[in-house]
PDB file of C-alpha atoms in Angstrom:
ATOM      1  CA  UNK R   1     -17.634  -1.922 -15.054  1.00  0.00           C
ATOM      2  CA  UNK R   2     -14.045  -2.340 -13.936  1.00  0.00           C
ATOM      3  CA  UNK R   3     -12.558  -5.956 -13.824  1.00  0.00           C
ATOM      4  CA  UNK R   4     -10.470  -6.985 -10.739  1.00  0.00           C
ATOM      5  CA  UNK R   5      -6.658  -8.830 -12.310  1.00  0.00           C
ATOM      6  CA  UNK R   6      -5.573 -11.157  -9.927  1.00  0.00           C
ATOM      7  CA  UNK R   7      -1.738 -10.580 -10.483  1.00  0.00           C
ATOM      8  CA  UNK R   8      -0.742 -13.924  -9.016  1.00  0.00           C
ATOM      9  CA  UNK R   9      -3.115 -15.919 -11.529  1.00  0.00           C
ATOM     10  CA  UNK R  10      -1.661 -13.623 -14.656  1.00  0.00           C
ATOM     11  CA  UNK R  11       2.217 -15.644 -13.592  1.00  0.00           C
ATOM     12  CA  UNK R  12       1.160 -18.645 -11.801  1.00  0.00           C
ATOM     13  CA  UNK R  13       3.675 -20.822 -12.572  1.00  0.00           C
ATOM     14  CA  UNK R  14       6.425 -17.947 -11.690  1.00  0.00           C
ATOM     15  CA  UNK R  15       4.094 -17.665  -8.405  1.00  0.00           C
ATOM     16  CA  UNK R  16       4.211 -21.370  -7.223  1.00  0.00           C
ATOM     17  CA  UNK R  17       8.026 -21.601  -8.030  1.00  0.00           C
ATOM     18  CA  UNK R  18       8.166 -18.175  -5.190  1.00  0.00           C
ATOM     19  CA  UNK R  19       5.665 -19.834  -3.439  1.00  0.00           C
ATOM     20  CA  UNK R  20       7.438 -22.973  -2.298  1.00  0.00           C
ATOM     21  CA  UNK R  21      10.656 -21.303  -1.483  1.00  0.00           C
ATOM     22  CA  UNK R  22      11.473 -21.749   2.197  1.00  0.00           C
ATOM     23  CA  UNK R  23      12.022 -17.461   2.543  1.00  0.00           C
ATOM     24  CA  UNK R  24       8.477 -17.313   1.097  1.00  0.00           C
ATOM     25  CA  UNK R  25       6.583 -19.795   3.457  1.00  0.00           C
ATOM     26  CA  UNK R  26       8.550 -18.169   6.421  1.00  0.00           C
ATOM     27  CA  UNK R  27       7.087 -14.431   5.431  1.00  0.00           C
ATOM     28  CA  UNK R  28       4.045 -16.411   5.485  1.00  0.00           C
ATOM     29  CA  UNK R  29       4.436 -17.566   8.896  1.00  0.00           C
ATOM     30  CA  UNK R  30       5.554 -14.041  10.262  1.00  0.00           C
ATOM     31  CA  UNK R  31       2.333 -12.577   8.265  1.00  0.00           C
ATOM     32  CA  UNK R  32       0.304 -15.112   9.991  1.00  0.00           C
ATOM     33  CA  UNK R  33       1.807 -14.122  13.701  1.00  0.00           C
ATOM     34  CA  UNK R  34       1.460 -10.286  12.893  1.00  0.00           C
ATOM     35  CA  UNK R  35      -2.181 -11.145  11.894  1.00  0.00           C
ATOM     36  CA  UNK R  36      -2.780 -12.988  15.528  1.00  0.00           C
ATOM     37  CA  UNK R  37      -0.897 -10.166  17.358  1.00  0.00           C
ATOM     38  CA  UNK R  38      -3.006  -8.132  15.487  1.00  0.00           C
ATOM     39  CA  UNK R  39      -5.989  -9.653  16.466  1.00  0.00           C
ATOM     40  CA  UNK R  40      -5.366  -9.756  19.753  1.00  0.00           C
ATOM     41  CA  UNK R  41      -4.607  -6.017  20.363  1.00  0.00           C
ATOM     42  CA  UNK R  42      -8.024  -4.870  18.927  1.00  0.00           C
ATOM     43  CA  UNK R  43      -9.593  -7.141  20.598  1.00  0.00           C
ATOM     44  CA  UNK R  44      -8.649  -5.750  23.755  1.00  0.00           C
ATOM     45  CA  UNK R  45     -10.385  -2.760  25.565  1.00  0.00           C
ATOM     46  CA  UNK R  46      -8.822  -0.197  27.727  1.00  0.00           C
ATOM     47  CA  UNK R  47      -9.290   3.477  27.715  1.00  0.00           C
ATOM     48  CA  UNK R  48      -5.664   4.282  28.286  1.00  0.00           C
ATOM     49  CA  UNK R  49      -2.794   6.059  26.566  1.00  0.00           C
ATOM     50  CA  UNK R  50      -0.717   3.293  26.359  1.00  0.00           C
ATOM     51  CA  UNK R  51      -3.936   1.216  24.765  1.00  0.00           C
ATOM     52  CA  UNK R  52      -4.307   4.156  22.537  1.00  0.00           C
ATOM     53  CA  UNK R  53      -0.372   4.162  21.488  1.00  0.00           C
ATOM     54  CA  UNK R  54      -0.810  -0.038  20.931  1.00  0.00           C
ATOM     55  CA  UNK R  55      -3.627   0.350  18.913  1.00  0.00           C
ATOM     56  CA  UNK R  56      -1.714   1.893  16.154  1.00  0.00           C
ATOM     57  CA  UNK R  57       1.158  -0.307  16.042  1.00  0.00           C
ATOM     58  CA  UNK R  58      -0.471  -3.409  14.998  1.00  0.00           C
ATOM     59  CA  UNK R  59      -1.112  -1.380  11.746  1.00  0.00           C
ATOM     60  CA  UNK R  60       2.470  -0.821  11.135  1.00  0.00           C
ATOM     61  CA  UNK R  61       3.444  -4.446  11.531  1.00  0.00           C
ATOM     62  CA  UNK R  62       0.760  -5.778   9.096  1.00  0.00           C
ATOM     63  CA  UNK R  63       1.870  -3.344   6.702  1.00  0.00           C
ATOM     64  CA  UNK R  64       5.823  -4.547   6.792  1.00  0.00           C
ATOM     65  CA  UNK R  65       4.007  -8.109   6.979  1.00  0.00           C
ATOM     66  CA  UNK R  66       2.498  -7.476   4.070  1.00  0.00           C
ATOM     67  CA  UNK R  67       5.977  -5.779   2.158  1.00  0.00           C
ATOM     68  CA  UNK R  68       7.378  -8.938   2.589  1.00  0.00           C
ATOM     69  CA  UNK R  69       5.954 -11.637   0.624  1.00  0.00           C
ATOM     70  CA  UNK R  70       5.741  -9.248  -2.822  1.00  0.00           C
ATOM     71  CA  UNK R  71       9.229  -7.799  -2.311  1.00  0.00           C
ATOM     72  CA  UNK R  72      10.469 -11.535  -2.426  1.00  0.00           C
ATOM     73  CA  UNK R  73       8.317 -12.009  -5.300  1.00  0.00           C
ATOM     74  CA  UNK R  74       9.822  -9.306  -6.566  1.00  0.00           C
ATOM     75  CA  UNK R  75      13.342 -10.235  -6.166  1.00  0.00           C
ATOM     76  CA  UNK R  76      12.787 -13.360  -8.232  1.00  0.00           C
ATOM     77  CA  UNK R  77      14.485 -13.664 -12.050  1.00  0.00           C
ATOM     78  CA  UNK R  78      14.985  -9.679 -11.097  1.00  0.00           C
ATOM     79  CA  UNK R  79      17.946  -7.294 -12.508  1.00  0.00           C
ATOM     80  CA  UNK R  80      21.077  -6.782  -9.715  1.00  0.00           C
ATOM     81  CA  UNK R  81      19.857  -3.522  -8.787  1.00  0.00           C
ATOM     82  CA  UNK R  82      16.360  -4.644  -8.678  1.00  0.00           C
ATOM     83  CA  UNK R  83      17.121  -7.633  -6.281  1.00  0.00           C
ATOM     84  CA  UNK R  84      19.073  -5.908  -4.132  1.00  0.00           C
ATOM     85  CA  UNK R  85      16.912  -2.700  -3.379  1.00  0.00           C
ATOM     86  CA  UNK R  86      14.178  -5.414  -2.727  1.00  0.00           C
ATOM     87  CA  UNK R  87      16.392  -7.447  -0.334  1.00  0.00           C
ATOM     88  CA  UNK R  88      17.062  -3.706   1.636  1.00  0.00           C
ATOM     89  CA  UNK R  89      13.499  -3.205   1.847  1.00  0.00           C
ATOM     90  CA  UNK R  90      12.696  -6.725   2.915  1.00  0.00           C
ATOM     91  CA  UNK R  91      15.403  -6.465   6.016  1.00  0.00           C
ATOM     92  CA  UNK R  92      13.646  -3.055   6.890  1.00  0.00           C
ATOM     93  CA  UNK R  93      10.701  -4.455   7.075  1.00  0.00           C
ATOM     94  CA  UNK R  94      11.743  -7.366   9.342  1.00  0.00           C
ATOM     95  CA  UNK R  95      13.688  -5.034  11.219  1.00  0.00           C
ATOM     96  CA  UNK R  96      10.745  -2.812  12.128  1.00  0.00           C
ATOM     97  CA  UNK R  97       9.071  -5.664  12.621  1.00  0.00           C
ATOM     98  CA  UNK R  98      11.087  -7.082  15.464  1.00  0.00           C
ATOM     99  CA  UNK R  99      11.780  -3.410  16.773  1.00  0.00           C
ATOM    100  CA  UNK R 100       7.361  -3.393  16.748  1.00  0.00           C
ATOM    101  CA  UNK R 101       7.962  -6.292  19.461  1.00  0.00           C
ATOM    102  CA  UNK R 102       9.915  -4.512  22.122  1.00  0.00           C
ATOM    103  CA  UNK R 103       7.182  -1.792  21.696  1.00  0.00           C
ATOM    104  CA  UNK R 104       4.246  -4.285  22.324  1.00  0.00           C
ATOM    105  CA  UNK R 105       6.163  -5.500  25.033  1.00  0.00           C
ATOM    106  CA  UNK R 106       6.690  -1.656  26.540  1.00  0.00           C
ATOM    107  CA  UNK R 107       2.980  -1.322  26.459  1.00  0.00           C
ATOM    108  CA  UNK R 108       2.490  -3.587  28.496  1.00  0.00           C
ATOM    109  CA  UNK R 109       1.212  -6.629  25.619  1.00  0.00           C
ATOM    110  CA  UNK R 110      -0.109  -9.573  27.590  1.00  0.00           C
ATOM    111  CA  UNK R 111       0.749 -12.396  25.375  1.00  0.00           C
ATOM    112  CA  UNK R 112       4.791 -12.106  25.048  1.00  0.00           C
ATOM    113  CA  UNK R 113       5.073 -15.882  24.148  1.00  0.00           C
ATOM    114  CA  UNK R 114       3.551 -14.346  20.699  1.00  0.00           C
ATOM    115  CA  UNK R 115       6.301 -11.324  20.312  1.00  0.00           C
ATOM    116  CA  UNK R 116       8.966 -13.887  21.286  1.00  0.00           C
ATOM    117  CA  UNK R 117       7.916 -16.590  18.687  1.00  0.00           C
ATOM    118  CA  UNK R 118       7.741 -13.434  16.444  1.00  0.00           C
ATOM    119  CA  UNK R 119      11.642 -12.261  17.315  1.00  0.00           C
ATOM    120  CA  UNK R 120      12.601 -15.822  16.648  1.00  0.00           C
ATOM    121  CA  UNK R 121      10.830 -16.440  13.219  1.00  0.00           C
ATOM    122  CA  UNK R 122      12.394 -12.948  12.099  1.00  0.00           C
ATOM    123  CA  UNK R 123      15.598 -14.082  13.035  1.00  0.00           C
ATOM    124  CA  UNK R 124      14.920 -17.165  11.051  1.00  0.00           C
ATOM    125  CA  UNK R 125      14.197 -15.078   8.244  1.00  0.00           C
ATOM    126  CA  UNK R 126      16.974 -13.445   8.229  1.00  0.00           C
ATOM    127  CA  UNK R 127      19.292 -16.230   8.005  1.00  0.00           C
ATOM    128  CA  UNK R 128      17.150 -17.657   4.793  1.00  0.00           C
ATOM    129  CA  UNK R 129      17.134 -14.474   3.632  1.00  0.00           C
ATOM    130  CA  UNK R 130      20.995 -13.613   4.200  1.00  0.00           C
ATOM    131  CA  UNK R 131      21.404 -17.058   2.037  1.00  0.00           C
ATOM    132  CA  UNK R 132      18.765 -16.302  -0.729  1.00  0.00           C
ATOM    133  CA  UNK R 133      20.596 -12.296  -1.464  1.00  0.00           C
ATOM    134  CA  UNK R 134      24.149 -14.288  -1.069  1.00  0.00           C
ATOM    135  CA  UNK R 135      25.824 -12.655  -4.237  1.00  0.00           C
ATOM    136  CA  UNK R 136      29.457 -11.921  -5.332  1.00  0.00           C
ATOM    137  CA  UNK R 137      29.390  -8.793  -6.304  1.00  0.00           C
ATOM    138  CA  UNK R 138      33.219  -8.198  -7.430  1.00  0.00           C
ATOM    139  CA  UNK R 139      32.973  -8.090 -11.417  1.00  0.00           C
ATOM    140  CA  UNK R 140      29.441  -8.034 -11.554  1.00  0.00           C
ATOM    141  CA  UNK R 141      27.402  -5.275 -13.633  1.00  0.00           C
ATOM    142  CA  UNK R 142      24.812  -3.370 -12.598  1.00  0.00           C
ATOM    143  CA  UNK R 143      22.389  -1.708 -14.906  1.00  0.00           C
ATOM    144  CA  UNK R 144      23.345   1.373 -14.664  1.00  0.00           C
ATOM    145  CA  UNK R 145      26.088   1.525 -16.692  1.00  0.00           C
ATOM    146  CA  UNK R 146      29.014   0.569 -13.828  1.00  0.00           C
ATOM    147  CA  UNK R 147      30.790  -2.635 -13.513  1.00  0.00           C
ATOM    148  CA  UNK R 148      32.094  -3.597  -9.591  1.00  0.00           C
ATOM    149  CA  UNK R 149      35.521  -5.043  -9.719  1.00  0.00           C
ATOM    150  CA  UNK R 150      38.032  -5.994  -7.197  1.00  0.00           C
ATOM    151  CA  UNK R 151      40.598  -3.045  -6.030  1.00  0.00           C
ATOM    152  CA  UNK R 152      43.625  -4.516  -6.479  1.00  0.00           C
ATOM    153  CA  UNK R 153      45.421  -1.748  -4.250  1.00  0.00           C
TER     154      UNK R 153
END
């Protein structure tokens, strides 16, 4: 019999300390909206292309939804490198996200108040998010053996 490891409960103190960041609880929120959009699309019934087409979106923003929250968990106490190929994949994800939105509303989505209270929590995600990957990089080393410095010239 295999055992299920809950990963969060193996680093729970590391996990509350990610946890009550305000970049955390925001991915939170946009998981939470991409769950209701979600919702809403399958619950709806049409027989036509464009149904068909918005059907299979709501798959692709729960997916980045879900990218989200771990890749900030990820980031966390992480090498250079390490946090900043997690920050590019977090601002894909939000990107696709938001791009997801005009999509819906191309399709003809009913509930736009949703998509635009989507657009704006993305966009206030990426202001936390622009202040939690904030780094200098001139003079800092990266793990693979280069150092960044300053040109001088």
């Amino acid at each position: 019999m295999i055992k299920s490891i809950n990963y969060f409960k193996l680093k729970d103190s590391e996990f509350e300390n990610v946890k009550n960041t305000r970049l955390y609880q925001k991915a939170v929120e946009i998981f939470e909206l991409c769950d209701r959009i979600t919702s809403i699309v399958f619950d709806m019934e049409n027989d036509s292309v464009e149904y068909s087409i918005l059907n299979e979106t709501p798959k692709h923003i729960m997916e980045n939804a879900l990218i989200i929250p771990a890749k900030i968990h990820g980031a966390q106490d992480a090498l250079f490198d390490m946090k900043m190929e997690n920050a590019a994949i977090i601002r894909k994800c939000a990107r696709e996200i938001r791009t997801n939105t005009y999509g819906f509303e191309i399709l003809k989505f009913k509930d736009l108040d949703y998509l635009n209270l989507l657009r704006n929590e993305i966009e206030e995600f990426r202001i936390l998010s622009m202040e939690l990957f904030e780094v200098s990089v001139v003079g800092l080393p990266c793990n693979t053996g280069c150092s960044i410095t300053q040109s001088t010239g």
